[in-house]
Amino acid sequence: MTELFSASGLNKAEKYHLKKLPPHNSPVFDQIVLLDGEKLSQYKTNYNDDAIKNILDIKVFDSVSKKESVSQPIKKDFIPEKYYSENSLFSNYRMDSIIPKKYSTLFISGPDAIMMAMKDYYNSLGELGECRIDREARNFKGLAEDSFVGNLKVIEGAKGVHYDWVNANSGVC
């Protein structure tokens, strides 16, 4: 405690020319240090302030008084996390834009889910949706090619397969 109130600590008596008080003829800080622990624990810096003991008793990093965070459990919809790991079925057979024609056999990749939703929607339309469904088209989950707006025409040439970007199929029924 004397270190706390020493010249390098909080002792401002010399700097601010504080009066020395009887009976020890010393500044108030020195008198506080000389008092016993009980008196020191009751010391207040101002009339309305808390006593030093109350301030020092605050458990800033007390793990017991920490409030538990209220969090909602994450709802896992349909596929456990272990199936997404390396060399899993999903990892090897997902369909995305960088691996063309690699389809998910679980119907869980983005394009697969979109195509299944499109197929469900067209089926719900009855006869109106029949023009968008091709029951034989396995590569598009049963959707006709003209279900896709801007479907590009395939051009087969000497250099291989290309796509006609200028004259896209609009696919209007």
Backbone as a ProteinNet text record, in pm:
[ID]
protein_1_A
[PRIMARY]
MTELFSASGLNKAEKYHLKKLPPHNSPVFDQIVLLDGEKLSQYKTNYNDDAIKNILDIKVFDSVSKKESVSQPIKKDFIPEKYYSENSLFSNYRMDSIIPKKYSTLFISGPDAIMMAMKDYYNSLGELGECRIDREARNFKGLAEDSFVGNLKVIEGAKGVHYDWVNANSGVC
[TERTIARY]
82.9	0	87.4	198.4	285.8	341.3	359.9	408.5	305.5	178.1	71.2	69.1	94.9	89	227.2	327.1	462.4	475	593.8	617.3	592.8	620.5	597	451.4	374.3	235.5	139.6	53.2	-51.2	-16.8	103.9	139.3	156.6	57	61.8	81.7	112	126.4	237.6	348.6	460.8	427.1	373.7	346.8	241.7	136.3	27.1	38.6	149.2	175.7	61.7	23.2	-83.5	-34.4	-129.7	-95.7	-61.6	30.8	63.1	-25.5	-87.7	-186.8	-132.8	-177.4	-139	-214	-181.4	-75.6	61.1	67.9	194.9	269	205	263.5	303.6	208.1	234.1	109.2	125.6	8.4	-92	-215	-322.7	-291.9	-224.4	-193.1	-104.3	-5.6	84	7.6	-87.7	-164.6	-252	-304.8	-387.7	-304	-184.4	-97.3	-60.9	-48.9	-13.1	-128.8	-250.7	-366.8	-370.7	-446.5	-459.5	-551	-553.9	-627.1	-775.2	-835.9	-979.9	-1013.5	-934.8	-959.3	-936.2	-832.4	-801.3	-913.5	-971	-1077.2	-1202.4	-1220.5	-1337.2	-1312.6	-1189.9	-1155.7	-1234.5	-1285.8	-1357.6	-1284.5	-1273.3	-1206.9	-1296	-1425.9	-1524	-1637.4	-1720.1	-1829.3	-1925.1	-1958.8	-2056.3	-1994.4	-1862.7	-1796.6	-1805.1	-1780.4	-1771.9	-1641.1	-1642.8	-1519.5	-1424.2	-1294.7	-1193.5	-1220.8	-1261.3	-1288	-1396	-1502.9	-1610.4	-1562.1	-1473.9	-1420.7	-1331.6	-1246.3	-1153.7	-1223.4	-1342.8	-1416.3	-1492.7	-1496.2	-1567.9	-1495.8	-1568.4	-1511.5	-1526.3	-1423.9	-1430.4	-1421.3	-1332.1	-1310.3	-1358.2	-1459.8	-1512.6	-1593.8	-1551.2	-1619.4	-1756.2	-1775.4	-1902.7	-2013.6	-1979.5	-2082.4	-2109.8	-2038.5	-2064.3	-2204.3	-2271.8	-2404.2	-2385.8	-2463.2	-2456.6	-2521.3	-2454.7	-2510.2	-2632	-2730.5	-2852.2	-2837.5	-2822.9	-2807.5	-2904	-2952	-3042	-2959.3	-2994.8	-2920.3	-2937.1	-2829.5	-2833.4	-2910.3	-3012.4	-3095.8	-3030.1	-2997.6	-2941.6	-3057.8	-3074	-3192.4	-3194.1	-3090.5	-3105.9	-2978.1	-2860.9	-2738.5	-2642.2	-2600.6	-2502.7	-2368.6	-2294.8	-2168.9	-2066.2	-2067.5	-1966.3	-1973	-2088.6	-2101.5	-2038.4	-2002.1	-1939.8	-1787.8	-1732.5	-1587.2	-1523.1	-1391.3	-1316.4	-1337.3	-1347.9	-1368.8	-1505.3	-1597.7	-1732.9	-1810.3	-1927	-2009.7	-2041.8	-2076.7	-2109.2	-1986.9	-1871.5	-1748.9	-1710.9	-1723.9	-1681	-1782.9	-1911	-2013.3	-2101.7	-2052	-2134.2	-2131.6	-2231	-2234	-2217.3	-2117.5	-2103.5	-2046.8	-2030.2	-1993.8	-1851.4	-1766.7	-1629.2	-1606.4	-1702.2	-1689.7	-1811.4	-1806.2	-1924.6	-1962.8	-2091.7	-2149.9	-2114.1	-2083.4	-2060.9	-2179.3	-2271.2	-2396.6	-2393.8	-2466.5	-2482.4	-2586.9	-2552	-2649.7	-2745.8	-2717.1	-2802.9	-2899.8	-2895.4	-2980.3	-2962.8	-2839.4	-2820.6	-2737.1	-2680.1	-2602.3	-2696.4	-2647.1	-2729.3	-2806.6	-2739.2	-2812.4	-2911.9	-2875.9	-2969	-3095.7	-3078.6	-3193.6	-3281.8	-3218.7	-3296	-3375.9	-3311.6	-3381.6	-3495.2	-3475.3	-3582.8	-3700.1	-3668.8	-3775.1	-3850	-3775.7	-3840.3	-3933.1	-3884.6	-3965.4	-4092.7	-4079	-4196.6	-4296.1	-4242.7	-4330.1	-4404.9	-4331.9	-4396.7	-4498.7	-4469.2	-4566	-4691.3	-4674.4	-4790.2	-4881.4	-4829.8	-4910.8	-4998.4	-4977	-5057	-5019.4	-5122	-5097.6	-5015.9	-5031.2	-4954	-4803.7	-4764	-4622	-4561.7	-4647.3	-4598	-4496.8	-4508.2	-4415.4	-4274	-4258.5	-4127	-4067.5	-4140.1	-4092.7	-4064.3	-3949.6	-3911.6	-3876.9	-3965.6	-3949.1	-3825.6	-3776.8	-3660.5	-3528.3	-3532.5	-3409.5	-3348.5	-3256.3	-3192	-3090.7	-3026.8	-2922.9	-2978.3	-3107.6	-3167.7	-3276.7	-3266	-3361.5	-3505.2	-3522.9	-3656.9	-3710.5	-3627.7	-3670.5	-3631.5	-3715.1	-3682.3	-3574	-3495.8	-3388.2	-3441.4	-3561.4	-3614.2	-3669	-3651.4	-3686.9	-3586.3	-3472.7	-3365.5	-3359.4	-3389.1	-3388	-3245.3	-3228.5	-3095.4	-3013.3	-3076.7	-3005.6	-2931.1	-2802.6	-2720.8	-2727.5	-2728.4	-2726	-2585.2	-2577.2	-2447.8	-2404.7	-2280.5	-2223.2	-2106.8	-2119.6	-2011.1	-1930.7	-1801.2	-1715.6	-1586.8	-1493.9	-1365	-1285.1	-1305.8	-1231.2	-1304.3	-1412.2	-1486.1	-1621.4	-1674.6	-1807	-1793.5	-1876.5	-1881.5	-2027.2	-2048.3	-2184	-2209.8	-2329.7	-2368.8	-2417.6	-2331.8	-2364.1	-2455	-2455.3	-2533.1	-2679.4	-2704.7	-2841.2	-2884.2	-2911.2	-2951.1	-3095.2	-3126.8	-3265	-3342.2	-3454.2	-3533.8	-3630	-3669.7	-3751.5	-3891.8	-3956.7	-4093.7	-4189.3	-4284.6	-4384.3	-4485.5
-118.7	0	125.3	120.4	238.7	266.1	160.3	178.3	254.4	224.2	290.4	439.9	477.1	617.7	682.8	618.7	675.3	786.4	846.3	956.7	913.8	786	739.2	699.2	690.5	648.7	765	764.5	865.3	979.3	983.6	1088.3	1220.3	1303.7	1434.6	1544.7	1507.3	1605.5	1704.6	1654.1	1742.8	1833	1771.9	1846	1954.7	1924.3	2018.9	2097.1	2082.7	2157.2	2141.6	2017.3	1990.1	2017.5	2059	2087.7	1958.4	1971.6	1858	1867.5	1755.8	1754.6	1683.8	1730.4	1660.2	1527.5	1430.5	1429.1	1393	1347.2	1299.5	1407.4	1524.8	1634.7	1589	1519.9	1468.1	1487.3	1480.6	1494.6	1381.6	1402.9	1307.9	1170.3	1164.4	1034.6	953	1017.9	945.9	897.3	975	935	813.7	809.4	695.1	568.6	577.2	460.8	415.1	508.8	473.2	409	432.7	376.8	225.6	161.4	16.5	-15.9	-140.2	-183.4	-153.9	-169.2	-145.8	-0.2	90.5	233.3	267.5	208.9	235.9	185.2	71.3	15.6	102.1	183.2	270.7	409.3	436	567.8	596.8	719.6	765.1	886.7	893.3	1009	1132.2	1115.6	1222.9	1172.4	1264.4	1229.7	1129.1	1145.8	1059.3	938.1	924.4	812.3	684.9	572.8	444.9	436.6	355.6	331.2	249.9	262.4	191.3	41.5	-13.3	-157.1	-199	-119.3	-151.6	-146.1	-50.8	-39.5	-158.5	-195.8	-305.8	-441.8	-449.6	-576.2	-605.7	-511.1	-533.7	-642.2	-743.5	-855.9	-826.5	-763.9	-726.8	-849.5	-941.3	-1058.4	-1186.3	-1175.7	-1291.7	-1377.4	-1500.2	-1587.8	-1632.7	-1635.6	-1680.8	-1580	-1451.2	-1350	-1319	-1384.6	-1360.8	-1408.8	-1328.7	-1369.6	-1461.9	-1565.5	-1656.5	-1589.5	-1599.6	-1538.9	-1619.6	-1547.4	-1611.5	-1629.2	-1751.2	-1776.4	-1885.8	-1869.6	-1969	-2079.7	-2203.3	-2310.8	-2301.5	-2330.8	-2326.9	-2448.6	-2421.9	-2530.6	-2588.5	-2715.2	-2783.1	-2842.5	-2795.5	-2832.7	-2978	-3020	-3152.5	-3233.4	-3173	-3249.2	-3224.6	-3328.5	-3310.5	-3262	-3190.1	-3128.5	-3229.5	-3349.7	-3448.7	-3483.3	-3464.9	-3496.4	-3390.8	-3275.1	-3170.3	-3180.9	-3271.1	-3279.1	-3330.4	-3317.2	-3356.1	-3504.1	-3535.2	-3670.8	-3729.2	-3646.5	-3696	-3693.4	-3753.4	-3757.6	-3616.9	-3529.1	-3391.1	-3321	-3341.7	-3276.1	-3320.2	-3447.7	-3499.8	-3480.4	-3469.8	-3466.1	-3342.9	-3234.8	-3114.2	-3052.3	-2971	-2901.4	-2753.9	-2694	-2549.5	-2494.1	-2364	-2300.1	-2330.3	-2377.3	-2403.9	-2549.9	-2636.1	-2776.7	-2810.2	-2782.8	-2805	-2951.9	-2977	-3110.8	-3206.3	-3155.2	-3240.8	-3217.5	-3308.4	-3290.4	-3356.7	-3299.2	-3357.5	-3467.7	-3584.7	-3693.2	-3676.5	-3581.9	-3558.7	-3442.8	-3378.5	-3262.8	-3151.2	-3122.6	-3020.4	-2902.2	-2907	-2791.3	-2683.4	-2562.6	-2449	-2468.9	-2497.9	-2515.5	-2631.6	-2740.6	-2853.4	-2811.4	-2740.4	-2697.5	-2602.5	-2514.5	-2420.8	-2496.2	-2590.9	-2666.4	-2750.1	-2807.5	-2885.8	-2794.6	-2673.5	-2578.9	-2534.7	-2514.6	-2478.2	-2590.1	-2712.4	-2826.8	-2837.5	-2821.2	-2825.1	-2715.2	-2596.2	-2484.6	-2514.3	-2559.7	-2589.6	-2702.8	-2802.2	-2909.5	-2855.4	-2755.8	-2699.6	-2621	-2579.7	-2504.5	-2594.7	-2725.3	-2818.5	-2811.5	-2799.8	-2797.2	-2676.4	-2565.4	-2445.7	-2468	-2547.2	-2570.2	-2682.3	-2757.9	-2873	-2834.8	-2713.7	-2674.6	-2653.2	-2641.8	-2621.2	-2750.1	-2860.8	-2986.7	-3086.5	-3150.1	-3256.3	-3377.6	-3473.5	-3588.8	-3671.6	-3659.5	-3737.8	-3666.3	-3537.7	-3458.6	-3484.3	-3576.7	-3612.2	-3505.7	-3438.9	-3342.9	-3213.6	-3185.7	-3065.7	-3099.3	-3212.7	-3254	-3256.9	-3291.6	-3302.1	-3172.6	-3069.5	-2942.6	-2938	-2875.2	-2856.5	-2749.6	-2756.4	-2658.8	-2516.7	-2498.5	-2362.5	-2309.7	-2385.8	-2336.5	-2232.8	-2230.9	-2142	-2021.8	-1904.7	-1782.5	-1756.5	-1728.9	-1701	-1825.2	-1940	-2063.6	-2047	-2073.2	-2049.1	-2166.1	-2133.1	-2235.7	-2292.7	-2422.8	-2489.8	-2485.7	-2445.7	-2443.9	-2541.4	-2645.1	-2742.3	-2709.4	-2687.3	-2652.1	-2731.2	-2691.6	-2761.3	-2749.3	-2639.1	-2617.5	-2673.6	-2742.7	-2801.1	-2736.1	-2746.8	-2693.4	-2549.2	-2461.2	-2320.7	-2284.1	-2167.1	-2121	-1988.7	-1975.8	-1854.3	-1751.9	-1657.1	-1557.1	-1448	-1431.3	-1323.4	-1363	-1484.8	-1530.4	-1637.4	-1596.5	-1691.9	-1735.9	-1858.3	-1906.8	-1835.2	-1774.1	-1708.3	-1805.9	-1909.6	-2016.1	-1976	-1894	-1853.3	-1960.3	-2003.2	-2103.4	-2042.2
0	0	0	70.1	72.3	-66.6	-145	-282.1	-365	-341.4	-414.3	-385.9	-262.2	-223.2	-219.8	-273.8	-272	-375.7	-384.3	-477.4	-621.6	-653.6	-789.7	-812	-704.8	-717.2	-708.4	-606.3	-594.6	-499.5	-446.2	-350.9	-423.5	-415.9	-480.1	-375.6	-253	-145.3	-174.9	-220.9	-250.1	-368.7	-474.4	-597.3	-576	-500.3	-481.4	-350.5	-281.5	-157.5	-57.1	-32	64.1	205.8	290.5	430.3	501.6	593.8	679.7	802.9	835.7	943.1	1066.6	1185.1	1307.8	1314.7	1389.5	1491	1434	1307.2	1252.8	1175.6	1162.9	1088.7	947.2	880.1	745.8	659.8	527.1	439.6	464	421.6	446.3	386.9	272.1	213.1	305.6	361.9	452.9	575.4	623.4	740.6	709.4	591	553.1	552.4	500.8	495.1	635.8	727.3	863.9	939.7	897	965.6	948.4	1031.2	1015.4	896.6	858.5	740.1	745.6	863.2	875.7	847.3	904.3	880.7	733.7	676.5	536.5	446.1	480.8	397.1	399.2	503.8	513.5	455.3	409.9	357.3	230.6	220.3	101.6	46.5	-85	-144.4	-139.6	-144.3	-128.8	-41.6	2.7	91.5	28	-98.9	-166	-234.7	-229.6	-297	-214.7	-281.6	-212.3	-135.2	-31.9	43	-43.5	-15	-93.1	-93.4	20.1	28	-71.6	-81.1	-175.5	-320.1	-346.6	-482.5	-513.9	-418.7	-442.2	-442.5	-383.9	-381.2	-510.3	-601.6	-727.4	-805.3	-841.4	-916.4	-1065.5	-1120.5	-1261.2	-1350.3	-1316.1	-1400.2	-1332.9	-1251.9	-1181.9	-1278.8	-1296.3	-1391.9	-1341.1	-1209.7	-1153.9	-1183.5	-1177.8	-1196.2	-1342.9	-1433.1	-1575.4	-1610.3	-1685.7	-1731.6	-1850.4	-1852.4	-1965.8	-2086.2	-2198.5	-2318.7	-2362.7	-2404.6	-2451.3	-2601.4	-2643.2	-2786.1	-2828.2	-2946.8	-3002.4	-3065.2	-3044.8	-3110.1	-3261.6	-3331.2	-3476.9	-3525.8	-3602.7	-3653	-3777.3	-3770.1	-3886	-3963.1	-4084.5	-4160.4	-4204.9	-4277.6	-4335.1	-4344.5	-4349.5	-4370	-4254.1	-4180.8	-4073.6	-4129	-4045.9	-4087.6	-4137.6	-4083.2	-4121.7	-4270.1	-4332.8	-4475.1	-4564.9	-4508.6	-4587.7	-4586.5	-4508.4	-4495.3	-4623.6	-4629.7	-4748.2	-4779.6	-4905.3	-4957.5	-4922.2	-4881.2	-4856.3	-4987.6	-4986	-5105.9	-5154.4	-5062.1	-5100.6	-5157.8	-5095.2	-5140	-5279.7	-5309.6	-5439.2	-5550.2	-5516.4	-5620.6	-5615.4	-5561.6	-5561.2	-5700.6	-5729.1	-5857.6	-5828.6	-5883.2	-5870.8	-6000.1	-6004.5	-6130.8	-6174.6	-6086.4	-6128.1	-6164.6	-6136.9	-6176	-6261.5	-6392.3	-6474.7	-6483	-6489.5	-6504.9	-6392.3	-6274.2	-6158.6	-6065.9	-6061.9	-5990.7	-5853.8	-5763.3	-5631.5	-5638.3	-5590.1	-5587.3	-5470.3	-5381.4	-5265.1	-5286.3	-5401.7	-5432	-5329.8	-5290.1	-5187.5	-5232.5	-5351.3	-5394.9	-5446.3	-5458.3	-5497.2	-5626	-5738.4	-5863.8	-5859	-5791.6	-5780.2	-5707	-5597.6	-5518	-5598.2	-5674.6	-5756.4	-5862.3	-5929	-6033.6	-5975.9	-5858.3	-5796.2	-5759.7	-5710.3	-5676.2	-5801.8	-5911.6	-6038.5	-6084.8	-6075.5	-6119.3	-6034.7	-5902.6	-5814.7	-5851.8	-5881.6	-5917.9	-6048	-6150.1	-6278.4	-6263.6	-6182	-6157	-6089.8	-6002.3	-5931.9	-6026.2	-6141.9	-6238.6	-6324.8	-6313.8	-6393.2	-6540.4	-6627.1	-6772.1	-6814.6	-6745.9	-6781.2	-6766.3	-6670.4	-6646.1	-6727.2	-6799	-6875.3	-6982.9	-7039.4	-7145.8	-7091.8	-6961.1	-6899.9	-6844.5	-6857.6	-6800.4	-6911.9	-6904.3	-6997.9	-6912.1	-6906	-6816.4	-6850.5	-6972.4	-7015.3	-6985	-6953.2	-6935.5	-6798.3	-6791.8	-6664.6	-6620.5	-6717.1	-6680.2	-6621.2	-6638.2	-6581.5	-6480.3	-6413.9	-6310.4	-6360.7	-6489.4	-6545.3	-6601.7	-6610	-6668	-6814.8	-6894.4	-7036	-7047.5	-7155.4	-7174.4	-7179.9	-7234.3	-7244.5	-7111.1	-7002.9	-6869.5	-6820.8	-6884.1	-6841.2	-6933.9	-6880.5	-6960.1	-7005.4	-7132.6	-7184.2	-7208.1	-7221.9	-7250.3	-7382.5	-7383.3	-7502	-7598.9	-7727	-7831.7	-7841.2	-7855.7	-7868	-8014.3	-8037.2	-8172.1	-8172.2	-8251.8	-8262.5	-8387	-8367.6	-8480.5	-8477.4	-8563.1	-8572.6	-8443.3	-8370.8	-8246.3	-8124.5	-8145.6	-8034.4	-8016	-7895.7	-7864.2	-7816	-7873.1	-7832.5	-7808.3	-7753.9	-7726.2	-7796.6	-7852.4	-7923.3	-7820.6	-7787.7	-7686.7	-7741.8	-7872.5	-7933.3	-7949.8	-7994.6	-8023	-7922.4	-7801.2	-7696.7	-7716.8	-7672.6	-7675.1	-7566	-7600.7	-7497.1	-7432.9	-7504.5	-7448.4	-7411.9	-7489.7	-7459.4	-7510.6	-7424.4	-7465.6	-7557.8
[MASK]
+++++++++++++++++++++++++++++++++++++++++++++++++++++++++++++++++++++++++++++++++++++++++++++++++++++++++++++++++++++++++++++++++++++++++++++++++++++++++++++++++++++++++++++

